[in-house]
Coordinates of C-alpha atoms in Angstrom, one line a residue:
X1 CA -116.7 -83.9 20.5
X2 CA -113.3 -83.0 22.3
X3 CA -113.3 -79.2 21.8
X4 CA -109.6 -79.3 20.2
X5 CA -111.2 -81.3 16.8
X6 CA -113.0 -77.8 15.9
X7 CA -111.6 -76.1 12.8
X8 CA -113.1 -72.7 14.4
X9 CA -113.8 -71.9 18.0
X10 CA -114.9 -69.0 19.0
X11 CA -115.7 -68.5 22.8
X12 CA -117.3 -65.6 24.8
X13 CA -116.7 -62.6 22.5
X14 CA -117.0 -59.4 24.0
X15 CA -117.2 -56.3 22.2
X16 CA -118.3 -52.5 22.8
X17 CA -118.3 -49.4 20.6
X18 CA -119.5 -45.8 22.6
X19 CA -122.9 -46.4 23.6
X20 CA -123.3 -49.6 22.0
X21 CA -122.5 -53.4 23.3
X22 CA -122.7 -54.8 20.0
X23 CA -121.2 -58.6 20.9
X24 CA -121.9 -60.1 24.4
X25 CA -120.2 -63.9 25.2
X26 CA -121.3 -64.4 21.6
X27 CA -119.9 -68.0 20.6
X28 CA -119.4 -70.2 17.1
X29 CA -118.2 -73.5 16.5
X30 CA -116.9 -74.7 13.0
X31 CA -116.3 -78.0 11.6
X32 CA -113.9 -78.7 8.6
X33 CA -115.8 -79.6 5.6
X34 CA -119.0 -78.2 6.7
X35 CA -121.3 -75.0 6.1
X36 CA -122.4 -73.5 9.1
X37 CA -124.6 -71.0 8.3
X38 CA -124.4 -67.3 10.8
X39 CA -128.2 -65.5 11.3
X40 CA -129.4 -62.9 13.0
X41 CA -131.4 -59.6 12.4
X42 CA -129.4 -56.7 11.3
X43 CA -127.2 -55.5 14.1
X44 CA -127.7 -59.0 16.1
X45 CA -123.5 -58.9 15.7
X46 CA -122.9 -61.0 13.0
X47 CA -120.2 -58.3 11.0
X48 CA -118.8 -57.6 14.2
X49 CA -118.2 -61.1 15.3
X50 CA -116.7 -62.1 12.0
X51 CA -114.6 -58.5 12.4
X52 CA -113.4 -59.9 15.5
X53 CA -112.1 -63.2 13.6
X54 CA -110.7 -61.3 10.9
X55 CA -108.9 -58.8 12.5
X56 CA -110.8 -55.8 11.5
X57 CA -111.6 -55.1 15.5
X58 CA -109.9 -56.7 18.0
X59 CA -112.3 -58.5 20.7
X60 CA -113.0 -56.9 24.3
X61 CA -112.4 -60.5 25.7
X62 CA -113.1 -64.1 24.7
X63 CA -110.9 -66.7 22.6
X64 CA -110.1 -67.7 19.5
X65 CA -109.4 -70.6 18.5
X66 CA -108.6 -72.3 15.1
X67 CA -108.0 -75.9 15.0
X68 CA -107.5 -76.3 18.9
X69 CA -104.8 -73.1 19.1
X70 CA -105.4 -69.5 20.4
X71 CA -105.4 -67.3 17.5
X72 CA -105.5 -63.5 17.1
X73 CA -104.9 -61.5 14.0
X74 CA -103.9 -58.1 14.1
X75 CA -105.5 -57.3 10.9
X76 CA -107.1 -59.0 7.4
X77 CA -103.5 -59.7 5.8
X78 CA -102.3 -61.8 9.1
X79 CA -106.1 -63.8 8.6
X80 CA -105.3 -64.1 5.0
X81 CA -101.9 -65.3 5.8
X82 CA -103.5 -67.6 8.8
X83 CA -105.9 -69.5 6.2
X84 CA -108.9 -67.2 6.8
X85 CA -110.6 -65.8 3.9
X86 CA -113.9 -63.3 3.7
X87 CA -115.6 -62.4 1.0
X88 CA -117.4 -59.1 2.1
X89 CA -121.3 -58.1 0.9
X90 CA -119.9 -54.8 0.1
X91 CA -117.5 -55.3 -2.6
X92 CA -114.1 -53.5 -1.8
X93 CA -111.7 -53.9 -5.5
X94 CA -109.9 -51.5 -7.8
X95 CA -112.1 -50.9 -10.5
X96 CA -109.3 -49.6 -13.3
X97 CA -107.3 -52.4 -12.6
X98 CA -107.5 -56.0 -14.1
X99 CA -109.6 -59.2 -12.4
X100 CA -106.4 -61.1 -12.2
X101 CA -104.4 -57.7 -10.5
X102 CA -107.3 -57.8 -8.1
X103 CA -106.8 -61.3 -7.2
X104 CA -102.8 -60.6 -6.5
X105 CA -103.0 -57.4 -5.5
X106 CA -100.1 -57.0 -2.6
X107 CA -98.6 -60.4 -3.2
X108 CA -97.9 -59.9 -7.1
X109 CA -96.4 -63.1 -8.7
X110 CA -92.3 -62.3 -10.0
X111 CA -89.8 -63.7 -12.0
X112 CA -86.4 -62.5 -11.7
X113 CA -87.5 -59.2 -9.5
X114 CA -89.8 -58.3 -11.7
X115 CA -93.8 -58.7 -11.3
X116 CA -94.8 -61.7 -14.1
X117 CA -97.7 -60.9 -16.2
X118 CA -97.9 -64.0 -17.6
X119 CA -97.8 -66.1 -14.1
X120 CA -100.4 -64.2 -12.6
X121 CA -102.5 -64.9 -15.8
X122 CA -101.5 -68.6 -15.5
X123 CA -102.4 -68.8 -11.9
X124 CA -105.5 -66.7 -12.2
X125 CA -106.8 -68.8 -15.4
X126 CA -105.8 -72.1 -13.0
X127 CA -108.2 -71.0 -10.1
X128 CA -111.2 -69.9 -12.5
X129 CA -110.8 -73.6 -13.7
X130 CA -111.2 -75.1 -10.7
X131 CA -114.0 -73.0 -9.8
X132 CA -116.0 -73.2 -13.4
X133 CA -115.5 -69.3 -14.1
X134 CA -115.3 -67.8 -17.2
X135 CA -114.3 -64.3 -16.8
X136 CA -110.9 -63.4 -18.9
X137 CA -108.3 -62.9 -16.2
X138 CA -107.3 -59.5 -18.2
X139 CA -110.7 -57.7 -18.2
X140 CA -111.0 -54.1 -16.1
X141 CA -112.9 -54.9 -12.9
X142 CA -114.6 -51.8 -13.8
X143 CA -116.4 -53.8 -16.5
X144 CA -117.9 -56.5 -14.6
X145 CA -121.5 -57.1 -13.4
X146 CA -121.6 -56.8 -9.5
X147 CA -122.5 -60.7 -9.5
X148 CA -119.3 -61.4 -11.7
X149 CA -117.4 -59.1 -9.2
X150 CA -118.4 -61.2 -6.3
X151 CA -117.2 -64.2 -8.6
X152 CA -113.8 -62.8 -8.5
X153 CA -113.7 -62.3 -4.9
X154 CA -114.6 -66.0 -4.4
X155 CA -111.6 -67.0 -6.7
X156 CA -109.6 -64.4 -4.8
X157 CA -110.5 -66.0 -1.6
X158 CA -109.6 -69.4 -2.7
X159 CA -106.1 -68.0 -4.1
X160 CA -105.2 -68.1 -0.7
X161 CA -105.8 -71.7 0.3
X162 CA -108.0 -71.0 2.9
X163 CA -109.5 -73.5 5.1
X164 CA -111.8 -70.9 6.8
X165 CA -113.9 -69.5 3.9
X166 CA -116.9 -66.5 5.3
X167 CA -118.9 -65.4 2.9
X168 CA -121.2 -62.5 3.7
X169 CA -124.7 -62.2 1.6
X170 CA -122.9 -64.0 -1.2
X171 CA -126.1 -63.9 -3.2
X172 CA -127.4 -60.7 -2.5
X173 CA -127.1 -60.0 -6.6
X174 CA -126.9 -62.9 -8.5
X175 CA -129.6 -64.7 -10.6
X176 CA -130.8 -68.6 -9.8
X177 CA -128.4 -70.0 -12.3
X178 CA -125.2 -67.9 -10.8
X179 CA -126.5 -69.1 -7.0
X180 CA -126.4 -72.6 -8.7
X181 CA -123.0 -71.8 -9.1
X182 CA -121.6 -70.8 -6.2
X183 CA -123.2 -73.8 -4.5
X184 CA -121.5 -76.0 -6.6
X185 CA -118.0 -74.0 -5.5
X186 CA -119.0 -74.3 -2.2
X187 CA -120.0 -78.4 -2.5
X188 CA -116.4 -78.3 -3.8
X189 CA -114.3 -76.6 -1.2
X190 CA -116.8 -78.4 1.5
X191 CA -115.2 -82.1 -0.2
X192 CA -112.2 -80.3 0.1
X193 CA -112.3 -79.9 4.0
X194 CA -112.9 -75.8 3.7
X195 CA -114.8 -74.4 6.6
X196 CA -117.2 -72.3 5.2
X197 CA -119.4 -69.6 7.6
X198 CA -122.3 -68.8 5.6
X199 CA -124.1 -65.4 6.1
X200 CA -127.5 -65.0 4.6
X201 CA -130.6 -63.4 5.0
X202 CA -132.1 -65.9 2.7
X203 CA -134.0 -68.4 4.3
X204 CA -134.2 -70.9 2.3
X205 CA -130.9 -71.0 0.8
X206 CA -129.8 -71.0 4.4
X207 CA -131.7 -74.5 4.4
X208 CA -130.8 -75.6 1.5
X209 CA -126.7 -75.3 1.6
X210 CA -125.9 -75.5 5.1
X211 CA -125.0 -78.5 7.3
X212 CA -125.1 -76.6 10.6
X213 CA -127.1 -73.0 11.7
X214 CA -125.8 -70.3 14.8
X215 CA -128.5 -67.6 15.3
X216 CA -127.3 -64.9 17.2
X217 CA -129.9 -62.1 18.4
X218 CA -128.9 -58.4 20.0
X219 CA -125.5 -59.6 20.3
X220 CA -125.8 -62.8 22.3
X221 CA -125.6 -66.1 20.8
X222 CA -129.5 -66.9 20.4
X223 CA -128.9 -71.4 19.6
X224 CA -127.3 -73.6 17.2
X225 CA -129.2 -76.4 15.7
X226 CA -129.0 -78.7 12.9
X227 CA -130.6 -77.4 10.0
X228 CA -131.9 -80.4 8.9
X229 CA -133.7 -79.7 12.2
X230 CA -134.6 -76.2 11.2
X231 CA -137.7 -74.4 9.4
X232 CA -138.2 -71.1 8.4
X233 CA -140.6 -70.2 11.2
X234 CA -138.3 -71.2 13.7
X235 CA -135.7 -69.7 12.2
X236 CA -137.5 -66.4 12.4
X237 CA -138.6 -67.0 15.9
X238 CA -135.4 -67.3 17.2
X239 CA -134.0 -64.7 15.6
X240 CA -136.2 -62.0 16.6
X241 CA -137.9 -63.3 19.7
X242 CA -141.4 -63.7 18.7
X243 CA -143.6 -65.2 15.7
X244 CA -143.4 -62.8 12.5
X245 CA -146.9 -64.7 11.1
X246 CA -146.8 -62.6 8.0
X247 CA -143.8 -61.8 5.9
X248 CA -145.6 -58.6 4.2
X249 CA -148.0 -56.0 5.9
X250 CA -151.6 -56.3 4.8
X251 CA -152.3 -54.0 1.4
X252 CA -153.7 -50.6 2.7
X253 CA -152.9 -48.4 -0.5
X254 CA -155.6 -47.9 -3.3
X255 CA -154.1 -46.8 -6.5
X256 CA -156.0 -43.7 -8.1
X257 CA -155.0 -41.1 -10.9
X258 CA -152.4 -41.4 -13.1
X259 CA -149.2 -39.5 -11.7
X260 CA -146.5 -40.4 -14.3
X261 CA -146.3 -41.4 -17.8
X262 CA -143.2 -42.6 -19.4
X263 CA -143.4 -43.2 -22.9
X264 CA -140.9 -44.8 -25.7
X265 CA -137.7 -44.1 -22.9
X266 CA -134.1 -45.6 -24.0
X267 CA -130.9 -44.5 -22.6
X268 CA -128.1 -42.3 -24.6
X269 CA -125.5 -45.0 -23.7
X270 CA -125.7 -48.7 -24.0
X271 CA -126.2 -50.7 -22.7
X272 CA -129.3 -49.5 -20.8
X273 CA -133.2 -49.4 -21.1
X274 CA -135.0 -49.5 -24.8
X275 CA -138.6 -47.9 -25.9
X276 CA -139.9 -48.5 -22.6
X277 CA -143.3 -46.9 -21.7
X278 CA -145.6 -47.6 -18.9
X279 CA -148.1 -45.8 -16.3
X280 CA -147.4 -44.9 -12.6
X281 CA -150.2 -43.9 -10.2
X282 CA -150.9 -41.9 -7.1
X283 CA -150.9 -44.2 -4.4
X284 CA -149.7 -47.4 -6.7
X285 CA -146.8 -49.6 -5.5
X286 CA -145.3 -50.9 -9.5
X287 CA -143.0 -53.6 -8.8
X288 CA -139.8 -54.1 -11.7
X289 CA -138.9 -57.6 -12.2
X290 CA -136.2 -58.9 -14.0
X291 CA -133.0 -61.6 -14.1
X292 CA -128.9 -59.3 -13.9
X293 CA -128.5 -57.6 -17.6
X294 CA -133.1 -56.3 -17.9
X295 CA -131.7 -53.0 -17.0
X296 CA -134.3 -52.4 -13.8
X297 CA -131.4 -50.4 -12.7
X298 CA -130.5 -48.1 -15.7
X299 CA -134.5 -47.4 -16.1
X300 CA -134.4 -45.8 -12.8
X301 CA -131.8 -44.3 -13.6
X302 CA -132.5 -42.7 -16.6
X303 CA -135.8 -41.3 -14.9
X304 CA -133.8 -40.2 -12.0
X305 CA -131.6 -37.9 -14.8
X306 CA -128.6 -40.3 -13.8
X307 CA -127.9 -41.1 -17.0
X308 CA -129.3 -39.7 -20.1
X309 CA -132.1 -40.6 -22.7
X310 CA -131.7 -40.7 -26.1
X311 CA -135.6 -40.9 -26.9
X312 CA -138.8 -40.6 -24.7
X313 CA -140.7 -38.6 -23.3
X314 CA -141.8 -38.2 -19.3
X315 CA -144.7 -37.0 -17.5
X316 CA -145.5 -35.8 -14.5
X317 CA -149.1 -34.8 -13.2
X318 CA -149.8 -34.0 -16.9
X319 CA -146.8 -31.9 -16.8
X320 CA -144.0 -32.5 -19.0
X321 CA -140.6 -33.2 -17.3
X322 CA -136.5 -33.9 -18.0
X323 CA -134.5 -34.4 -15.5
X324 CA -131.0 -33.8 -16.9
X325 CA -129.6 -34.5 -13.6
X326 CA -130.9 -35.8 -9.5
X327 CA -130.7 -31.8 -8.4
X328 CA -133.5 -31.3 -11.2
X329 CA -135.1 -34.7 -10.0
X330 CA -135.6 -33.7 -6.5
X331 CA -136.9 -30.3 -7.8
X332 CA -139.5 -32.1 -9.8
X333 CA -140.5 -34.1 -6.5
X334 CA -138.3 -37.4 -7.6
X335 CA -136.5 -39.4 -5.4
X336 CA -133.9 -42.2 -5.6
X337 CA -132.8 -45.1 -3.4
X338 CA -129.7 -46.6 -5.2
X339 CA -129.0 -50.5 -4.9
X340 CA -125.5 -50.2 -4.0
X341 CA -126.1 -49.0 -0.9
X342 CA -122.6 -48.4 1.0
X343 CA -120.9 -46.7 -2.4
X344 CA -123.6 -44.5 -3.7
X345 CA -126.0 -44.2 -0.8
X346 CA -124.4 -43.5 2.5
X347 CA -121.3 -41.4 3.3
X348 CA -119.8 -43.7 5.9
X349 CA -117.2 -41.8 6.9
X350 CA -119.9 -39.1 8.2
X351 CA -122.9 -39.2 10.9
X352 CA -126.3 -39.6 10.8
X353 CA -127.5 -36.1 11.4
X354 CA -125.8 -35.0 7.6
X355 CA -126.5 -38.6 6.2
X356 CA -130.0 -37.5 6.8
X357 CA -130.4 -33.8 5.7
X358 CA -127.7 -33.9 2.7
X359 CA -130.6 -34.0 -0.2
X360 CA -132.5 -31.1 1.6
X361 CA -129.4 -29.0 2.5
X362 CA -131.0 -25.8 0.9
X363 CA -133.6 -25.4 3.0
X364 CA -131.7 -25.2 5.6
X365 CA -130.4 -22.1 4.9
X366 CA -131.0 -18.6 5.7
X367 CA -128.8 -15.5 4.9
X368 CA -126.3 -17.8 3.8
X369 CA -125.5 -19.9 7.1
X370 CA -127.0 -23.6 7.8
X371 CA -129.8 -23.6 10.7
X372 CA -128.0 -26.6 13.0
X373 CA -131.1 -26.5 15.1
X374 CA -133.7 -26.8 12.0
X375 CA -130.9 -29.9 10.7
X376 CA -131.4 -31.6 14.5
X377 CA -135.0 -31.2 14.4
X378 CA -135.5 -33.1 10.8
X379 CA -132.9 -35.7 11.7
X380 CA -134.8 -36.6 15.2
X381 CA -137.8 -36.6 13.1
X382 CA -136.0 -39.5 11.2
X383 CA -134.6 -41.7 14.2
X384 CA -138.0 -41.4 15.5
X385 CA -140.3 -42.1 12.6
X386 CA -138.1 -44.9 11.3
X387 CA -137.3 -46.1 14.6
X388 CA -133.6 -46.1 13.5
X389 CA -131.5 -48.0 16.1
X390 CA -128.5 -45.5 16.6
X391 CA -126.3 -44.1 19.5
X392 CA -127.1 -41.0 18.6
X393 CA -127.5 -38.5 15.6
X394 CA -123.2 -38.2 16.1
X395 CA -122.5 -41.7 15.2
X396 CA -120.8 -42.5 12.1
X397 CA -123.8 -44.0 9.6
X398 CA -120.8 -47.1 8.9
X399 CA -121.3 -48.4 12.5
X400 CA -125.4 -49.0 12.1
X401 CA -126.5 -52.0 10.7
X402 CA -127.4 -52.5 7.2
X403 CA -131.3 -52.1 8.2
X404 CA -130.8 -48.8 10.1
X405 CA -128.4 -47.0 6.8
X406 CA -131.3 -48.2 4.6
X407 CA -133.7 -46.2 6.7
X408 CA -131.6 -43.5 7.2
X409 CA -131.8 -43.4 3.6
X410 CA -135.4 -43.5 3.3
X411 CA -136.0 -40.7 6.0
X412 CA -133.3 -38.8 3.9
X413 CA -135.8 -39.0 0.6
X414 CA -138.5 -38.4 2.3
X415 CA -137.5 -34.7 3.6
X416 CA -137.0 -33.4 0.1
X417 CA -141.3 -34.8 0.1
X418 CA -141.4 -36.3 -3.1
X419 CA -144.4 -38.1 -5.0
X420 CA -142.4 -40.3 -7.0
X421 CA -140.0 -43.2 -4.9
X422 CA -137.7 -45.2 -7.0
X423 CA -136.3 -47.8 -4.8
X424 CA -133.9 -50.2 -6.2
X425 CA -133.3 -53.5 -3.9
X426 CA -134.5 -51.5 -0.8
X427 CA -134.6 -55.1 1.3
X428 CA -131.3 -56.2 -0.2
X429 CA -128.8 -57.8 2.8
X430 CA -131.3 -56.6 5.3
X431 CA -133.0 -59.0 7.3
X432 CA -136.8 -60.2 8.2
X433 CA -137.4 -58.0 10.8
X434 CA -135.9 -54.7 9.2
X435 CA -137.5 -56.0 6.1
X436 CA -140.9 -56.3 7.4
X437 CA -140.7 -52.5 8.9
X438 CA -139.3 -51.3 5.6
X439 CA -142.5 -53.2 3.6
X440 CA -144.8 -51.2 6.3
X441 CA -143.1 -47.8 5.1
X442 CA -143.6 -48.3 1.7
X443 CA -147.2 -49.5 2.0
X444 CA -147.6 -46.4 4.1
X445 CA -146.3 -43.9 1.9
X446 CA -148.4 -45.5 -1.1
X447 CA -151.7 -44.6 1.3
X448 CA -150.5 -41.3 1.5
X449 CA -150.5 -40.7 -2.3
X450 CA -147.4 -41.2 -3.6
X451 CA -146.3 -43.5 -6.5
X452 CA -143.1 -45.9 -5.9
X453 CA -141.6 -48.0 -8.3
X454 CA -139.7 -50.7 -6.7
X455 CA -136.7 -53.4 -8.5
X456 CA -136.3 -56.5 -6.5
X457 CA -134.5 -59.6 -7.3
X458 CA -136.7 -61.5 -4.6
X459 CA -139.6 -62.4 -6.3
X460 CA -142.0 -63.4 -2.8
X461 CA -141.2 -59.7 -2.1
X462 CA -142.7 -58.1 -5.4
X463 CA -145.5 -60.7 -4.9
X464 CA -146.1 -59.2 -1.3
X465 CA -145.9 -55.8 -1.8
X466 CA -146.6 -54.8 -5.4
X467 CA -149.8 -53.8 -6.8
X468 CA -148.4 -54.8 -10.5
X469 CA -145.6 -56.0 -11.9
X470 CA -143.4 -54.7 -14.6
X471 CA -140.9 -57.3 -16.7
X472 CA -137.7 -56.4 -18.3
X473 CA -135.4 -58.5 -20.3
X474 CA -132.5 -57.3 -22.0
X475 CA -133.6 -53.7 -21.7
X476 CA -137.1 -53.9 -22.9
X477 CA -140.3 -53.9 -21.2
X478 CA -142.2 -57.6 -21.9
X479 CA -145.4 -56.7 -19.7
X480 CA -147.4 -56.3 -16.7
X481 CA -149.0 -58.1 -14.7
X482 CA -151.8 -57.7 -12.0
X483 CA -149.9 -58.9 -9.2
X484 CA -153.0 -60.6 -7.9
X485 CA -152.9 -63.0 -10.7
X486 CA -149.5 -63.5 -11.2
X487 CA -147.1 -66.6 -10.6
X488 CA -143.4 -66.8 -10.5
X489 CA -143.4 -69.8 -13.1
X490 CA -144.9 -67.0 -15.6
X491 CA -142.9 -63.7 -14.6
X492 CA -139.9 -66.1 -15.0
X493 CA -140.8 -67.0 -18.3
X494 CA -141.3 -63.4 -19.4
X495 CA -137.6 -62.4 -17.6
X496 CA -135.8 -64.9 -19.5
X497 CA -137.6 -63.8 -23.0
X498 CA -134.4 -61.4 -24.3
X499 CA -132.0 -62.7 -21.4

């Protein structure tokens, strides 16, 4: 194929950040009407390479080239403008303002001077058509699901008439029946000639919805191949060197006494969890599963003192608890890894060394001042324990990976030394070799003692991991299963019960 007949070509990509060569001759070719799937473990260069494309860094050297012509954008607006569209993993809208504001936000519809409700709601209504989604234009973003959120950024994508389409862990939080979904947009906007780069963790889905696959690994363009071709072992080996024979660590943790004891628990403020009781143990890894809407979330929440309970009672080594907010939860050795990782987990715009001591600030104090050296020492003691990839303990925690902010994370919970872990989607847009390490951990801290209750939307990963499983549908508890003798087919059955 005469290089010039490529929608997208990219061609020896350099780029370098201090201390770090994240993208070296990295290279991806694009097809109209095709998806071509982008893989790689985290920090193999896949953000920065579709950075490069959009704008958002510009390139050390290398080309660009979209349908045959050099192209370089100066930023996301000129991309946008260029017919390059990205719909991010980490959701960036205006929460008080309306779905259909987000969609035209900067480019606002008018008539006679004046911005036009009523065009914006036509044109907004016209799109959601097309794409099969029914979300009223006029509803506050604010409002929406995250998986209805990612819906609108779709629609917003396509508002532009892009023929270059990248989405970025596009399913990370939606259910079967929404992924259903956006594969049926995508079928459509492949039919209509849209160029679609695909990036997923998700191995199978990888398989399943995309025509060609480019692995990249530490940077460097690692193959492409068909992916009809493809399987998910070779997949793995070529993105991380070497055969990763298991998925999940081998089960060292033995569950023993009972460590906490919810019973009856609802939230003040629907909607959220109802009469939910259940038993946590020392050393006991209690998987949540669930389909968007079983409040997994606004359980761990409510135990976390996040938001209130209107009934219920907790306990904690036969000592009763309430946690009316997370500084009483760490106190009562609690600790909580959120789901949305980048807006309530890390502060980007900060490095790793406070990232990592923030929930155990007070005790680095004496006579009033902060003990930098004592900070240093714990923060080492995460890079090192985690084996978090990272210039140094100076660089801002936004330039790691997703894997290495999650671990950060971790290593930031586990200074405050807690016995309970509540870790909500600890895996989610991380991939299989960052997963596997973070599988080891919790495994780990499960043999030393303490009890961790883990929400996952992948079901293979409660399955691999969990000693039980706990079901929710709309709110309520439905059962739990020994994880040893569960199937998907039946945990399914029991998510959809309230749905």
């Amino acid at each position: 194929m005469d290089e010039t007949t490529y929608l997208l070509e990219m061609k020896d990509i350099d780029k370098s950040f201090p201390g770090v060569k994240a993208l070296d001759r990295a290279n991806l070719r694009l097809d109209a009407g095709t998806v071509h799937a982008l893989m790689g473990e985290n920090g193999a260069g896949k953000s920065t390479l579709m950075k490069c494309l959009f704008g958002m860094y510009k390139a050390d050297s290398g080309e660009i080239l979209v349908k045959g012509k050099p192209a370089r954008f100066s930023g996301p607006r000129e991309a946008m403008e260029g017919g390059i569209s990205m719909v991010h993993q980490e959701l960036n809208q205006v929460l008080k303002r309306s779905v259909m504001e987000n969609i035209w936000l900067g480019r606002f519809p008018k008539r006679f001077g004046f911005v036009s409700h009523k065009i914006m709601f036509d044109r907004t209504k016209a799109i959601f058509g097309q794409l099969e989604i029914n979300i009223d234009p006029k509803t506050l973003v604010g409002k929406l699901s995250v998986s209805r959120r990612q819906m609108v950024e779709i629609a917003k994508a396509v508002s532009y008439n892009a023929k270059i389409l990248v989405l970025d862990e596009p399913t990370s939080s939606l259910t079967n029946e929404e992924v259903e979904h956006l594969f049926r947009i995508i079928d459509k906007l492949r039919a209509d000639g849209v160029g679609i780069i695909y990036i997923s963790h998700k191995m199978e889905e990888i398989l399943k919805i995309s025509d060609k696959v480019t692995i990249m690994r530490d940077g460097r363009w690692a193959g492409t191949e068909s992916a009809a071709d493809l399987t998910v072992d070779k997949i793995i080996k070529m993105m991380v060197g070497r055969d990763l024979t298991r998925r999940f660590p081998p089960k060292t943790n033995t569950p023993g006494e009972k460590l906490l004891v919810v019973e009856n628990l609802s939230g003040m403020y629907a909607p959220t969890c109802r009469d939910v009781s259940f038993t946590l143990r020392r050393g006991e890894i209690l998987g949540v599963a669930g389909l968007v809407g079983s409040r997994r979330t606004e359980l761990l929440e409510t135990i976390f003192g996040i938001a209130h309970h209107s009934t219920g009672v907790i306990t904690k080594d036969g000592r009763r608890i309430h946690n009316k907010n997370s500084s009483d939860a760490i106190k009562n050795g609690f600790a909580m890894l959120t789901e949305e990782r980048r807006s309530t987990g890390i502060f980007g715009g900060l490095d790793v060394m406070f990232n990592s001591v923030i929930a155990n600030i007070n005790s680095y104090k004496r006579h009033g001042l902060l003990s930098k050296r004592r900070m240093y020492g714990d923060t080492r003691w995460v890079i090192d324990s985690l084996r978090v990839k990272t210039p140094s303990w100076k660089t801002y925690i936004r330039d790691l990976s997703g894997g290495n902010q999650q671990k950060v994370i971790i290593g930031r919970w586990l200074l405050t030394k807690p016995d309970v872990l509540l870790l909500d989607e600890p895996t989610r847009g991380i991939d299989v070799g960052a997963k596997a390490e973070i599988y080891q951990l919790i495994i780990n801290l499960a043999a030393e003692g303490k009890g961790i209750i883990v929400v996952s939307s992948e079901m293979p990963e409660l399955l691999g991991i969990s000693d039980r499983i706990m079901v929710m549908s709309g709110g309520r508890l439905v059962g739990i299963l020994d994880t040893a003798r569960a199937t998907q087919e039946e945990i399914m059955r029991m998510a959809a019960k309230y749905a």
